[in-house]
XYZ file of C-alpha atoms in Angstrom:
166
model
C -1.661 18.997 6.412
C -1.445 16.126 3.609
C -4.022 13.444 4.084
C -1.690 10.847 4.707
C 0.115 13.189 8.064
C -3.745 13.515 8.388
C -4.463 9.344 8.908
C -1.535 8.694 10.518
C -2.097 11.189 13.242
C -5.333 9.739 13.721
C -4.264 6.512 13.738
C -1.477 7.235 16.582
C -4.038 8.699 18.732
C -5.939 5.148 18.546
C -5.561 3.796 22.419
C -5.371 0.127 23.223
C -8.618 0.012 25.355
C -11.341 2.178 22.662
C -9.181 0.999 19.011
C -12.240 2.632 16.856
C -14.448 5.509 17.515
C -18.122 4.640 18.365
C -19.252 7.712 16.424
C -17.181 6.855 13.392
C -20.121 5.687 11.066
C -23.061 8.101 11.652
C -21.493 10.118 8.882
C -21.542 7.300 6.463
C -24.611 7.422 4.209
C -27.178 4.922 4.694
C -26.466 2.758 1.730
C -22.844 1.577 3.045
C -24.780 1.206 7.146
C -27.173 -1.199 5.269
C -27.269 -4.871 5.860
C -23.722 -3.723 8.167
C -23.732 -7.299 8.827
C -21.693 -8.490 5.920
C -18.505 -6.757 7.101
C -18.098 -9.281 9.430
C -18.517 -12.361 6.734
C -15.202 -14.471 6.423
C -14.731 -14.521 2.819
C -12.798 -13.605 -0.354
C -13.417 -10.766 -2.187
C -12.679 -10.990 -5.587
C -11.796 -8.790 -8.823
C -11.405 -11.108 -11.590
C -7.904 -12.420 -11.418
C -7.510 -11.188 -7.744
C -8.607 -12.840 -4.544
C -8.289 -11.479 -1.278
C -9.536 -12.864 1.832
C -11.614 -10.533 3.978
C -10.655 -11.963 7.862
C -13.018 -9.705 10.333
C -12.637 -12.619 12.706
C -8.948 -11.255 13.249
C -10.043 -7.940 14.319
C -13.417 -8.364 16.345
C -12.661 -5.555 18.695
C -13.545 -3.385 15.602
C -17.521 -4.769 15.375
C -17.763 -4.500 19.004
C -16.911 -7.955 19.810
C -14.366 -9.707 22.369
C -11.588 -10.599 20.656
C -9.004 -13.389 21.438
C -5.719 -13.599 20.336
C -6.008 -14.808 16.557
C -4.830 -18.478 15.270
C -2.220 -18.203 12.207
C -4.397 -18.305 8.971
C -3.054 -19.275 5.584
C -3.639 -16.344 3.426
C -3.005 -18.200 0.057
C -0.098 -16.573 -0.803
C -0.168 -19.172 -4.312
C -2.607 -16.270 -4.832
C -0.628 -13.236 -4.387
C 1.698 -14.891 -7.298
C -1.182 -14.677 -10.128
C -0.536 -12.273 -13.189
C -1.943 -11.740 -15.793
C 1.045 -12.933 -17.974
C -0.240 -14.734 -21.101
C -3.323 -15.490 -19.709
C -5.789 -13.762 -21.686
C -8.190 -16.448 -22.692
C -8.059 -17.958 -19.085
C -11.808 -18.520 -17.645
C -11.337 -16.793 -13.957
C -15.096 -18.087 -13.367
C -14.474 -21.477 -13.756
C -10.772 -21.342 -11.971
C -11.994 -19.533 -8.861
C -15.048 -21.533 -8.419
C -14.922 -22.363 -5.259
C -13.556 -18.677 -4.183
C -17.118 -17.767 -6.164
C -19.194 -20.451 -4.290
C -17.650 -19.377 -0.951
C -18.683 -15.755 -1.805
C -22.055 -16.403 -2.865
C -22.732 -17.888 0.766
C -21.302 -14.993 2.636
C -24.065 -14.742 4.574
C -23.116 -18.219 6.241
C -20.134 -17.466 7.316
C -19.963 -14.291 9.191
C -17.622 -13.406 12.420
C -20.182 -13.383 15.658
C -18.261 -13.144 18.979
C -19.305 -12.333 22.856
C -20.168 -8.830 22.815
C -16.931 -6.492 24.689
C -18.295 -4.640 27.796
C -15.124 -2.001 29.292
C -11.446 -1.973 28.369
C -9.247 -4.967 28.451
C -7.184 -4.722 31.427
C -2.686 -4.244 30.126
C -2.255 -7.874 31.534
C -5.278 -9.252 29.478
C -3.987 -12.235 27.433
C -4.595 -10.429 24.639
C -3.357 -7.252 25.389
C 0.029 -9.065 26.418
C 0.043 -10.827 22.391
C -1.078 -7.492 20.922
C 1.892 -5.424 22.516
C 4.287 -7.967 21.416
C 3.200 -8.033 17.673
C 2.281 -4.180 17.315
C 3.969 -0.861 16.341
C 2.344 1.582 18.423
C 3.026 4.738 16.559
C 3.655 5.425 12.883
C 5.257 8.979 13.355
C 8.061 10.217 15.757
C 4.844 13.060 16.466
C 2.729 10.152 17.964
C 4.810 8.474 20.216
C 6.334 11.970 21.445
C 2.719 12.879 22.570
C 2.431 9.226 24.274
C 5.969 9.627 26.189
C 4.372 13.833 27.414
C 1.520 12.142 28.264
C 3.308 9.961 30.568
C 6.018 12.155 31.667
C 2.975 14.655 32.842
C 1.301 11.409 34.356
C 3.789 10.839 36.527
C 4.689 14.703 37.290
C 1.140 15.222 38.570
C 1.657 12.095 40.779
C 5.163 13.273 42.097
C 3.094 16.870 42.852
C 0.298 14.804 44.789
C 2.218 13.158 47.175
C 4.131 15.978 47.612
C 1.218 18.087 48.589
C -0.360 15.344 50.464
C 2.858 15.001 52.451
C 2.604 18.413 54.104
């Protein structure tokens, strides 16, 4: 199976109430577990003439955290338009200084929420927002398993009160 068949199964067997694996990062090496506390900083990361905003705040559920529904956050997009089209001799120090000063105080701005104890209930605000702005499955595989799983769901019901009937 190609890698990507490989992700995207994986990703369509993500459910709504456990989105990431607890035991996903014991087989990350200790180096990239250290100091685990800057994935959750709210800041850009930056490559020279490229500036991304990292925005952990919009997926809390992923550290562990409660997560409410998300405010709209301006991503920059005057960003997204910068080349590198005849500017060689431009200073990207000096033009993304504050993207550089926001950076160097990462540690000031990190994503801390109420800590998420069981499943979100389907009629959870959240849950409500999230089904109306996700795609659940990526391949026709994933969403066939979700409809068996349901159609077998409700077969095994149909058998129960069948049996419980006589």
């Amino acid at each position: 199976m190609h890698v990507l068949a490989q992700y995207r199964h994986h990703l369509d067997r993500l459910t709504a109430d456990r989105p990431y694996v607890d035991d996903m990062n014991v087989s990350l090496p200790n180096y990239c577990t250290a100091r685990k506390d800057i994935w959750c900083t709210i800041s850009p990361l930056i490559c020279f003439h490229i500036i991304e905003w990292h925005r952990p705040d919009r997926v809390l559920r992923q550290f562990g955290f409660r997560q409410g529904i998300p405010q709209p956050c301006d991503n920059e997009s005057i960003l997204h338009k910068c080349d590198l089209k005849g500017r060689h001799d431009v200073d990207w120090t000096t033009r993304h200084g504050d993207y550089i000063q926001r950076w160097s105080s990462r540690h000031e701005h990190i994503a801390r929420g109420e800590m998420a104890i069981g499943s979100l209930g389907y009629h959870n605000p959240y849950m409500v927002w999230y089904h109306s702005i996700t795609i659940r499955f990526l391949t026709r595989t994933g969403s066939f398993h979700e409809l068996l799983v349901i159609f077998m769901f409700y077969l095994f019901i149909k058998v129960y009160f069948i049996f419980i009937r006589i």
